[in-house]
Short mmCIF file of C-alpha atoms in Angstrom, two decimals:
data_model
loop_
_atom_site.label_atom_id
_atom_site.label_comp_id
_atom_site.label_asym_id
_atom_site.label_seq_id
_atom_site.Cartn_x
_atom_site.Cartn_y
_atom_site.Cartn_z
CA MET A 1 -0.05 0.05 0.07
CA ARG A 2 2.87 2.35 0.87
CA VAL A 3 4.58 1.85 -2.38
CA GLN A 4 1.26 2.55 -4.43
CA ILE A 5 0.87 5.84 -2.51
CA LEU A 6 4.52 6.78 -3.38
CA ALA A 7 3.97 5.86 -6.88
CA ALA A 8 0.81 7.87 -7.14
CA ILE A 9 2.71 11.11 -5.62
CA ALA A 10 5.46 10.53 -8.05
CA ILE A 11 2.74 10.49 -10.95
CA LEU A 12 1.17 13.65 -9.83
CA ALA A 13 4.36 15.51 -9.26
CA LEU A 14 5.37 14.71 -12.89
CA ALA A 15 2.08 15.96 -14.09
CA ALA A 16 2.23 19.21 -12.21
CA PRO A 17 2.96 22.25 -14.43
CA ALA A 18 6.62 23.57 -14.26
CA HIS A 19 5.35 27.06 -13.08
CA ALA A 20 2.88 27.83 -10.55
CA GLN A 21 0.09 29.88 -11.82
CA PRO A 22 -0.41 32.90 -9.44
CA GLN A 23 -3.95 33.58 -7.62
CA SER A 24 -6.06 36.50 -8.48
CA GLY A 25 -5.47 39.19 -5.98
CA GLN A 26 -2.20 37.85 -4.89
CA THR A 27 1.14 39.77 -4.82
CA VAL A 28 3.78 37.45 -6.24
CA GLU A 29 7.56 37.92 -6.80
CA ALA A 30 7.46 37.09 -10.47
CA ILE A 31 4.87 36.80 -13.31
CA PRO A 32 4.78 34.14 -15.94
CA TYR A 33 4.26 36.12 -18.98
CA THR A 34 4.54 35.18 -22.92
CA THR A 35 7.02 36.99 -25.05
CA CYS A 36 6.24 38.30 -28.49
CA ASP A 37 7.33 35.11 -30.08
CA GLY A 38 5.19 33.14 -27.61
CA SER A 39 8.06 31.99 -25.37
CA PRO A 40 7.33 31.50 -21.53
CA TRP A 41 9.14 33.84 -19.46
CA THR A 42 8.97 35.31 -15.94
CA ALA A 43 9.56 38.84 -14.89
CA SER A 44 10.47 40.08 -11.57
CA TRP A 45 11.78 43.50 -10.30
CA ARG A 46 15.38 44.51 -9.78
CA GLY A 47 15.00 48.09 -8.81
CA ASP A 48 13.39 50.01 -11.66
CA ASN A 49 14.37 47.14 -14.09
CA PHE A 50 12.92 43.85 -14.92
CA HIS A 51 14.75 40.58 -14.51
CA HIS A 52 13.69 38.05 -17.25
CA GLN A 53 13.91 34.14 -16.77
CA PRO A 54 13.18 31.89 -19.48
CA GLU A 55 11.47 28.70 -18.86
CA THR A 56 14.96 26.96 -18.95
CA GLY A 57 18.15 28.68 -18.99
CA ALA A 58 19.95 31.75 -17.69
CA GLY A 59 18.15 35.03 -17.19
CA HIS A 60 19.12 38.52 -17.73
CA PRO A 61 18.23 42.18 -16.40
CA ASP A 62 16.53 44.57 -18.91
CA ASP A 63 15.03 47.97 -18.82
CA HIS A 64 11.98 46.92 -20.75
CA MET A 65 9.59 44.11 -21.10
CA ASP A 66 8.09 42.82 -24.51
CA TYR A 67 4.98 41.01 -24.04
CA ARG A 68 1.76 39.78 -25.35
CA THR A 69 -1.20 41.39 -24.33
CA TRP A 70 -4.72 40.25 -24.18
CA ASP A 71 -5.55 40.58 -27.89
CA GLY A 72 -2.14 38.83 -28.95
CA THR A 73 -0.52 41.86 -30.07
CA CYS A 74 3.03 42.80 -28.93
CA TRP A 75 3.80 45.55 -26.53
CA SER A 76 7.10 46.97 -24.82
CA ALA A 77 6.80 48.21 -21.20
CA LYS A 78 9.36 50.32 -19.20
CA TRP A 79 9.07 51.57 -15.75
CA VAL A 80 9.22 55.37 -15.78
CA GLY A 81 8.39 57.61 -13.08
CA GLY A 82 6.42 55.29 -10.87
CA GLN A 83 4.20 53.75 -13.79
CA PHE A 84 4.60 51.62 -16.85
CA TYR A 85 5.12 53.31 -20.18
CA HIS A 86 3.46 51.23 -22.83
CA THR A 87 4.52 51.15 -26.55
CA PRO A 88 3.09 48.85 -29.35
CA LYS A 89 5.86 46.95 -31.06
CA SER A 90 4.13 47.55 -34.32
CA GLY A 91 4.75 51.24 -34.31
CA GLY A 92 2.54 53.95 -33.19
CA ALA A 93 2.22 56.15 -29.94
CA GLY A 94 2.59 54.55 -26.56
CA HIS A 95 0.88 55.79 -23.33
CA PRO A 96 1.72 55.72 -19.32
CA ASP A 97 -0.45 53.78 -17.04
CA THR A 98 -0.40 52.01 -13.66
CA ILE A 99 -1.34 48.47 -15.17
CA LEU A 100 -0.10 45.95 -17.34
CA ASN A 101 -2.26 43.58 -19.18
CA PHE A 102 -0.44 40.44 -20.30
CA THR A 103 -1.27 36.97 -21.10
CA ASP A 104 0.53 33.96 -19.09
CA TRP A 105 2.08 30.63 -20.42
CA ASP A 106 -1.28 29.03 -20.77
CA GLY A 107 -2.83 32.06 -22.55
CA VAL A 108 -4.66 33.30 -19.74
CA ALA A 109 -5.38 36.97 -19.30
CA TRP A 110 -4.08 38.95 -16.29
CA THR A 111 -3.78 42.59 -15.31
CA THR A 112 -0.97 43.54 -12.82
CA THR A 113 0.29 46.52 -11.09
CA ARG A 114 3.53 46.97 -9.32
CA ASP A 115 3.36 46.22 -5.38
CA GLY A 116 6.67 47.32 -4.16
CA ASN A 117 9.36 44.63 -5.31
CA GLY A 118 6.30 42.32 -6.24
CA TRP A 119 3.45 42.27 -8.68
CA ARG A 120 -0.13 42.49 -7.64
CA VAL A 121 -2.12 40.22 -10.07
CA THR A 122 -5.60 40.03 -11.02
CA ARG A 123 -7.10 37.56 -13.45
CA ARG A 124 -9.38 39.09 -16.33
#
């Protein structure tokens, strides 16, 4: 019986996703976002810059974040003067805002705000 329980736990662990999806209303250290090419990354804060981490491999700091928004279009965001400055990657005018709308690794739509050194997330 004990061996069967351990085997079941091992199977469940293998079936679990590689990332934990945040809970709506929670403040998290990193958000699982989708890049413009559809790659799964996470972003956390390093001062007023982002630290990007791919699903596997080494991460890197950057002053901007290129991400997919709810409608699948690609945008870039910088943290400027206490808010995000969003610019469409296809060209055109950008705008400041306190929120960032992104899609996670599973295509789920989220809104986030900065919360100190973390992200306050709300599921759409």
